[in-house]
Short mmCIF file of C-alpha atoms in Angstrom, two decimals:
data_model
loop_
_atom_site.label_atom_id
_atom_site.label_comp_id
_atom_site.label_asym_id
_atom_site.label_seq_id
_atom_site.Cartn_x
_atom_site.Cartn_y
_atom_site.Cartn_z
CA MET A 1 80.98 240.46 -37.62
CA LYS A 2 79.71 239.38 -34.20
CA LYS A 3 77.01 241.44 -32.57
CA THR A 4 77.58 242.12 -28.91
CA ILE A 5 75.51 243.99 -26.40
CA VAL A 6 77.62 246.97 -25.38
CA SER A 7 77.61 248.17 -21.83
CA LEU A 8 76.07 251.60 -22.46
CA LEU A 9 72.83 250.15 -23.79
CA PHE A 10 71.09 248.74 -20.76
CA ILE A 11 67.65 249.25 -19.26
CA PRO A 12 67.13 249.07 -15.48
CA ILE A 13 63.45 248.13 -15.80
CA PHE A 14 64.41 245.13 -17.93
CA LEU A 15 67.09 244.06 -15.49
CA ALA A 16 64.74 244.36 -12.55
CA THR A 17 62.90 241.34 -13.89
CA ALA A 18 65.24 239.68 -16.35
CA CYS A 19 67.35 237.64 -14.00
CA SER A 20 64.78 236.97 -11.29
CA SER A 21 63.35 234.04 -13.25
CA ASN A 22 64.95 230.86 -14.49
CA GLU A 23 64.92 232.04 -18.10
CA THR A 24 65.96 235.58 -19.00
CA ASN A 25 63.31 237.80 -20.58
CA LEU A 26 64.82 239.18 -23.78
CA SER A 27 62.21 241.86 -24.54
CA ALA A 28 61.49 245.20 -22.87
CA THR A 29 58.13 245.80 -21.22
CA SER A 30 57.00 248.48 -23.67
CA THR A 31 58.37 250.71 -26.40
CA GLN A 32 57.62 253.87 -24.46
CA THR A 33 59.27 252.62 -21.27
CA THR A 34 62.29 251.40 -23.22
CA GLU A 35 62.90 254.78 -24.83
CA GLN A 36 62.55 256.68 -21.56
CA SER A 37 64.79 254.31 -19.62
CA THR A 38 67.48 254.29 -22.29
CA ASN A 39 67.67 258.07 -22.48
CA THR A 40 67.86 258.51 -18.72
CA THR A 41 70.26 255.70 -17.97
CA THR A 42 72.75 256.13 -20.80
CA THR A 43 73.64 259.64 -19.68
CA GLN A 44 73.98 258.64 -16.03
CA TYR A 45 75.99 255.51 -16.73
CA SER A 46 78.27 257.28 -19.21
CA SER A 47 79.21 259.78 -16.53
CA GLN A 48 79.94 257.03 -14.01
CA THR A 49 81.96 255.09 -16.54
CA GLU A 50 84.27 258.01 -17.27
CA SER A 51 85.13 258.43 -13.60
CA SER A 52 85.22 254.96 -12.07
CA SER A 53 84.47 252.11 -14.47
CA GLU A 54 87.07 249.52 -15.38
CA GLN A 55 86.31 247.74 -18.63
CA GLU A 56 87.56 244.16 -18.66
CA ASN A 57 87.87 241.37 -21.17
CA LEU A 58 87.74 237.64 -20.57
CA ILE A 59 91.23 236.72 -21.72
CA ASN A 60 92.41 236.38 -18.13
CA PRO A 61 91.11 232.95 -16.99
CA HIS A 62 90.57 234.31 -13.48
CA ALA A 63 88.95 237.62 -14.46
CA LEU A 64 85.62 236.79 -12.77
CA ASP A 65 86.92 234.65 -9.91
CA GLU A 66 85.09 236.54 -7.16
CA ILE A 67 81.61 235.89 -8.62
CA ILE A 68 81.95 232.58 -10.47
CA GLY A 69 79.46 230.12 -9.05
CA VAL A 70 75.84 229.00 -8.92
CA TRP A 71 73.53 231.65 -7.48
CA SER A 72 70.07 231.00 -6.00
CA ASN A 73 67.31 233.07 -4.43
CA GLU A 74 64.65 232.22 -1.86
CA GLN A 75 62.33 230.96 -4.61
CA ASN A 76 64.94 228.34 -5.58
CA GLN A 77 65.58 230.11 -8.89
CA SER A 78 69.18 229.65 -9.99
CA PHE A 79 71.68 230.78 -12.56
CA ALA A 80 75.42 230.30 -12.96
CA ILE A 81 78.30 232.54 -13.97
CA THR A 82 81.51 231.14 -15.41
CA ASN A 83 84.40 233.01 -16.94
CA GLN A 84 82.87 232.57 -20.40
CA ALA A 85 79.13 232.29 -19.91
CA TYR A 86 75.97 233.21 -18.05
CA ILE A 87 73.67 230.19 -17.72
CA SER A 88 69.98 230.57 -16.87
CA GLY A 89 67.19 228.05 -17.33
CA ASP A 90 68.17 225.92 -20.30
CA LYS A 91 70.00 228.74 -22.10
CA ILE A 92 73.68 229.68 -22.25
CA TYR A 93 74.70 233.26 -22.99
CA HIS A 94 78.31 233.52 -24.17
CA LEU A 95 79.98 236.52 -22.54
CA THR A 96 82.11 238.84 -24.66
CA ASN A 97 83.29 241.41 -22.08
CA PHE A 98 82.20 243.20 -18.93
CA ASP A 99 82.39 246.53 -17.13
CA LYS A 100 83.26 246.61 -13.45
CA GLN A 101 82.90 249.60 -11.12
CA GLU A 102 82.63 250.35 -7.42
CA ILE A 103 79.32 251.88 -6.33
CA ASP A 104 78.49 252.55 -2.66
CA GLY A 105 80.87 249.87 -1.38
CA GLN A 106 79.64 247.24 -3.83
CA THR A 107 81.01 246.08 -7.17
CA GLN A 108 78.70 246.47 -10.14
CA TYR A 109 79.19 244.09 -13.07
CA VAL A 110 77.72 244.78 -16.51
CA PHE A 111 78.03 241.77 -18.84
CA SER A 112 77.87 241.95 -22.62
CA TRP A 113 77.04 238.78 -24.52
CA ASP A 114 77.10 237.40 -28.04
CA THR A 115 73.65 237.71 -29.63
CA ASP A 116 74.73 236.04 -32.88
CA ALA A 117 75.74 232.90 -30.97
CA PHE A 118 72.44 232.99 -29.05
CA ILE A 119 70.35 233.26 -32.23
CA GLU A 120 72.36 230.54 -33.93
CA GLU A 121 71.78 228.20 -30.99
CA TYR A 122 68.16 229.00 -30.04
CA GLY A 123 66.66 231.04 -32.89
CA GLU A 124 65.54 234.67 -32.64
CA PRO A 125 62.66 235.28 -30.20
CA GLU A 126 59.90 237.77 -31.06
CA PRO A 127 60.21 240.48 -29.93
CA PHE A 128 64.00 240.52 -29.49
CA ASN A 129 65.41 243.44 -27.50
CA PRO A 130 68.48 241.97 -25.77
CA GLN A 131 70.18 243.76 -22.90
CA PRO A 132 73.32 243.25 -20.81
CA PHE A 133 73.16 241.46 -17.47
CA ILE A 134 73.80 243.78 -14.52
CA TYR A 135 74.45 242.76 -10.93
CA LYS A 136 75.87 244.36 -7.82
CA TYR A 137 78.17 242.13 -5.80
CA ASN A 138 78.36 242.50 -2.01
CA ALA A 139 81.65 240.89 -0.96
CA GLN A 140 80.85 240.93 2.77
CA GLU A 141 77.59 239.02 2.35
CA ASP A 142 78.65 237.16 -0.82
CA THR A 143 75.45 238.10 -2.65
CA LEU A 144 74.51 239.30 -6.13
CA GLN A 145 71.63 241.72 -6.50
CA ASN A 146 69.44 243.15 -9.23
CA SER A 147 65.80 243.48 -8.16
CA VAL A 148 66.25 240.47 -5.87
CA THR A 149 69.11 238.97 -3.89
CA PHE A 150 70.93 235.80 -4.88
CA LYS A 151 73.23 233.82 -2.60
CA ARG A 152 76.04 231.61 -3.83
CA SER A 153 75.27 227.89 -3.51
CA HIS A 154 77.62 225.35 -1.94
CA ASP A 155 76.51 221.72 -2.00
CA SER A 156 79.16 219.53 -0.34
CA GLU A 157 77.53 216.26 -1.43
CA GLN A 158 77.35 217.39 -5.04
CA ILE A 159 80.96 218.59 -4.98
CA THR A 160 82.12 215.23 -3.60
CA TYR A 161 80.11 213.36 -6.23
CA VAL A 162 81.45 215.47 -9.10
CA LYS A 163 85.07 215.20 -7.96
CA ASP A 164 84.76 211.44 -7.52
CA GLN A 165 83.22 210.99 -10.97
CA LEU A 166 85.68 213.31 -12.67
CA ALA A 167 88.75 211.62 -11.15
CA GLY A 168 87.37 208.25 -12.23
CA HIS A 169 86.54 209.05 -15.84
CA GLU A 170 88.75 211.91 -17.04
CA PRO A 171 92.57 212.30 -16.90
CA ILE A 172 92.68 214.33 -13.68
CA ASN A 173 93.17 213.26 -10.06
CA LEU A 174 91.79 214.33 -6.70
CA GLU A 175 95.03 216.04 -5.71
CA GLN A 176 94.76 218.32 -8.75
CA LEU A 177 91.12 219.00 -7.94
CA LEU A 178 92.21 220.47 -4.59
CA GLU A 179 93.38 223.46 -6.65
CA VAL A 180 89.90 224.02 -8.13
CA ASP A 181 87.62 226.33 -6.20
CA ASP A 182 84.44 224.52 -5.15
CA TYR A 183 82.24 227.38 -6.36
CA HIS A 184 83.92 227.23 -9.76
CA LEU A 185 83.48 223.47 -9.95
CA MET A 186 79.75 223.85 -9.27
CA ALA A 187 79.40 226.56 -11.93
CA TYR A 188 81.07 224.54 -14.67
CA TRP A 189 79.08 221.45 -13.63
CA PHE A 190 75.88 223.52 -13.82
CA LYS A 191 76.85 224.49 -17.37
CA ALA A 192 77.61 220.88 -18.36
CA THR A 193 74.32 219.55 -16.99
CA THR A 194 72.48 222.32 -18.84
CA LEU A 195 73.99 221.19 -22.14
CA THR A 196 73.49 217.41 -21.84
CA ASP A 197 72.01 214.64 -19.69
CA ASP A 198 74.75 212.18 -20.63
CA LEU A 199 77.14 211.71 -17.69
CA ALA A 200 80.19 210.91 -19.83
CA GLU A 201 79.63 214.05 -21.92
CA GLN A 202 79.04 216.15 -18.79
CA LEU A 203 82.35 215.01 -17.30
CA LYS A 204 84.21 215.60 -20.56
CA MET A 205 82.81 219.14 -20.82
CA LEU A 206 83.69 219.83 -17.20
CA TYR A 207 87.23 218.54 -17.69
CA HIS A 208 87.84 220.77 -20.71
CA ASP A 209 86.39 223.81 -18.94
CA LEU A 210 88.83 223.20 -16.08
CA ALA A 211 91.68 222.80 -18.56
CA THR A 212 90.78 226.19 -20.05
CA ASN A 213 90.17 228.07 -16.82
CA TYR A 214 92.88 226.46 -14.69
CA PRO A 215 95.92 226.49 -17.01
CA GLU A 216 98.15 226.06 -13.96
CA LEU A 217 96.91 222.45 -13.73
CA ASP A 218 98.58 221.77 -17.10
CA LEU A 219 95.92 219.24 -18.13
CA LEU A 220 96.04 217.26 -21.35
CA VAL A 221 94.07 218.86 -24.19
CA ASN A 222 93.45 218.48 -27.92
CA GLN A 223 95.46 215.71 -29.60
CA ASP A 224 97.44 214.93 -26.44
CA TYR A 225 94.15 214.29 -24.62
CA GLU A 226 92.91 211.91 -27.34
CA LYS A 227 96.24 210.11 -27.60
CA TYR A 228 96.39 209.65 -23.83
CA LEU A 229 92.96 207.95 -23.79
CA VAL A 230 94.26 205.43 -26.32
CA LEU A 231 97.46 204.97 -24.33
CA ALA A 232 95.50 204.44 -21.10
CA LYS A 233 93.59 201.57 -22.72
CA GLU A 234 96.85 199.95 -23.82
CA ILE A 235 98.30 200.24 -20.30
CA GLU A 236 95.14 198.77 -18.77
CA ALA A 237 95.33 195.85 -21.21
CA GLN A 238 98.91 195.09 -20.15
CA SER A 239 98.54 195.67 -16.40
CA ASP A 240 96.13 195.54 -13.48
CA TYR A 241 95.74 199.30 -13.45
CA THR A 242 92.36 200.92 -14.07
CA PHE A 243 91.84 204.32 -15.64
CA SER A 244 91.41 205.97 -12.23
CA ASP A 245 94.55 204.20 -10.95
CA LEU A 246 96.54 205.80 -13.74
CA ASN A 247 95.19 209.21 -12.78
CA THR A 248 96.99 209.00 -9.46
CA ALA A 249 100.30 208.74 -11.34
CA LEU A 250 99.43 212.00 -13.18
CA PRO A 251 98.31 211.45 -16.79
CA LYS A 252 100.47 214.27 -18.19
CA ASP A 253 103.59 212.60 -16.76
CA ILE A 254 102.57 209.17 -18.06
CA TYR A 255 102.02 210.57 -21.53
CA THR A 256 105.34 212.45 -21.46
CA TRP A 257 107.24 209.35 -20.33
CA TYR A 258 105.62 207.32 -23.09
CA VAL A 259 106.50 209.89 -25.79
CA ASP A 260 110.11 209.97 -24.57
CA LEU A 261 110.33 206.16 -24.65
CA THR A 262 108.94 205.98 -28.18
CA LYS A 263 111.45 208.59 -29.32
CA GLU A 264 114.18 206.33 -27.95
CA LYS A 265 112.63 203.48 -29.98
CA THR A 266 112.33 201.39 -26.84
CA ASP A 267 110.93 197.88 -27.32
CA ASN A 268 107.56 197.52 -25.57
CA PRO A 269 107.59 201.01 -23.98
CA ILE A 270 104.57 200.24 -21.82
CA SER A 271 106.51 197.61 -19.88
CA LYS A 272 109.07 200.35 -19.13
CA LEU A 273 106.29 202.66 -18.02
CA LEU A 274 104.86 200.39 -15.34
CA PRO A 275 107.65 200.87 -12.74
CA LYS A 276 107.43 204.65 -13.21
CA ILE A 277 103.67 204.50 -12.73
CA GLU A 278 104.00 202.42 -9.57
CA GLN A 279 106.56 204.84 -8.14
CA ALA A 280 104.39 207.87 -8.96
CA ARG A 281 101.32 206.23 -7.42
CA ASN A 282 103.20 205.44 -4.21
CA ALA A 283 104.29 209.08 -3.99
CA TYR A 284 100.70 210.22 -4.57
CA PHE A 285 99.35 208.13 -1.68
CA GLU A 286 102.16 209.30 0.59
CA ARG A 287 101.20 212.91 -0.13
CA LYS A 288 97.55 212.06 0.38
CA ALA A 289 98.26 210.54 3.80
CA GLN A 290 100.23 213.61 4.86
CA SER A 291 97.87 216.21 3.41
CA GLU A 292 96.11 218.49 5.87
CA ARG A 293 93.22 218.76 3.41
CA PRO A 294 91.32 215.56 2.58
CA TYR A 295 91.46 214.78 -1.11
CA LEU A 296 87.78 213.93 -0.99
CA GLU A 297 85.22 214.68 1.74
CA THR A 298 84.08 211.08 2.13
CA ASP A 299 84.14 210.70 5.90
CA LYS A 300 82.80 207.26 6.94
CA THR A 301 81.98 206.29 3.38
CA GLU A 302 85.63 206.26 2.34
CA ILE A 303 87.01 203.02 0.90
CA SER A 304 90.72 202.62 1.47
CA GLU A 305 93.06 202.02 -1.46
CA GLN A 306 94.00 198.65 0.03
CA LEU A 307 90.36 197.51 0.26
CA ASN A 308 89.61 198.93 -3.18
CA LYS A 309 92.45 196.90 -4.67
CA HIS A 310 91.35 193.76 -2.79
CA ILE A 311 87.79 194.05 -4.13
CA ARG A 312 88.99 194.56 -7.70
CA GLU A 313 91.23 191.49 -7.52
CA LYS A 314 88.38 189.47 -6.06
CA ILE A 315 86.07 190.56 -8.89
CA LYS A 316 88.62 189.51 -11.51
CA GLN A 317 88.95 186.09 -9.89
CA GLU A 318 85.25 185.41 -9.37
CA TYR A 319 83.70 187.18 -12.38
CA PRO A 320 86.38 187.03 -15.10
CA ASN A 321 83.88 186.56 -17.94
CA ASP A 322 81.48 189.28 -16.81
CA ILE A 323 83.77 192.30 -16.75
CA PRO A 324 85.23 194.32 -19.66
CA LYS A 325 88.64 193.27 -20.94
CA ASP A 326 90.08 196.78 -20.75
CA HIS A 327 89.33 200.35 -19.73
CA ILE A 328 87.38 199.17 -16.70
CA VAL A 329 85.80 201.77 -14.43
CA TYR A 330 84.83 200.68 -10.91
CA GLU A 331 82.41 202.86 -8.97
CA MET A 332 82.15 201.88 -5.30
CA ALA A 333 79.75 203.24 -2.71
CA ARG A 334 79.84 202.23 0.94
CA ASP A 335 76.83 201.78 3.21
CA GLY A 336 78.19 200.59 6.54
CA LYS A 337 79.90 197.24 6.00
CA THR A 338 78.32 196.78 2.56
CA ILE A 339 79.86 198.14 -0.63
CA THR A 340 78.01 198.42 -3.93
CA ILE A 341 80.23 198.11 -7.00
CA ASP A 342 79.15 199.26 -10.45
CA ILE A 343 81.44 198.18 -13.28
CA PHE A 344 81.58 200.06 -16.57
CA GLU A 345 83.50 199.91 -19.79
CA ASN A 346 84.50 203.49 -20.60
CA THR A 347 84.45 203.52 -24.39
CA GLU A 348 85.21 206.54 -26.53
CA GLN A 349 81.50 206.97 -27.23
CA LYS A 350 80.00 206.55 -23.75
CA MET A 351 80.19 204.53 -20.57
CA GLN A 352 78.57 201.11 -20.89
CA HIS A 353 77.30 199.58 -17.65
CA GLN A 354 78.39 195.94 -17.40
CA LEU A 355 77.75 194.63 -13.91
CA ARG A 356 76.61 195.48 -10.37
CA LEU A 357 77.97 193.56 -7.38
CA ILE A 358 77.56 193.73 -3.62
CA TYR A 359 80.59 193.20 -1.40
CA SER A 360 80.22 192.29 2.27
CA GLU A 361 83.23 193.57 4.19
CA GLU A 362 82.21 191.49 7.20
CA ASN A 363 82.20 188.16 5.28
CA ASP A 364 84.57 189.09 2.42
CA THR A 365 82.01 187.90 -0.14
CA LEU A 366 80.76 189.14 -3.49
CA ALA A 367 77.26 188.70 -4.88
CA ARG A 368 75.64 189.80 -8.10
CA LYS A 369 72.87 192.37 -7.81
CA GLU A 370 70.41 192.49 -10.70
#
């Protein structure tokens, strides 16, 4: 049976210090203080709970929408809250449920978490006196408070980077990412970077968290996800499309079309897919041109689809023996009239860097950069 920290067993003195550092302190300050605080607080909180508390579970993927994000204080100490976890320092605390109540115009959240999962992952600290996480949320100021105040972080450059990487390496496109709240994206990215330093693994974790928490996006998961990655490689091998190109045609649609064609026992179904992909991509770029919201906040660094395609064709002509045969990932970054191109092979294990080139837009030339 899982052990969880229930909401009636919390200690204000612990919480006054627990979340004000990068890593949560899991032990009370003293036995005497713990006993006194528990006796006083349990009675008071029980009374409040009966009158105004709303106990929630985490089945609803948007249950914590108003406070999901990365939170930082003036000392640059940060933690993140997602719909499933509280992340602080290098530790992840898996949430089991929470209590929510209105107190003096603010919303108090009391989070219970899975101690068994924590011990299994990190071992049992000595002493071990775990407590729930408690914060008051001020909606007007968008702050969380315990003994100190935390503000929600918003890093536009990081959001642009993450969206660009995700749309290049996982079966999701920038149009779909418009539906993902920026604060949520940062929180799930914070979680991924806490778990691993490997970029490919970070992006995969982020993708699957979005699939779980944004079911309305209808992203590919489980076996469909794995089968699509194989299919994408086959399409790349039989066309000029890259993995990110295919994303603009919507991977779920591509996979569905392919399954339908195989059911019809169509000869060479991929050849029948290509016109559908081209049509879907054209529609995507039409919507992008008409969208009031930019698909990516790139400003002057943006590289048009036409120029992107021109550079890729030029690379294939001038460096045919230096680039991967399939599943090519092009990462392009503009600096004025100069564009740096990193070329990867996105294998199932990890991304393998193959080549770096410099393109001069002024002279229409490519050069290798070691």
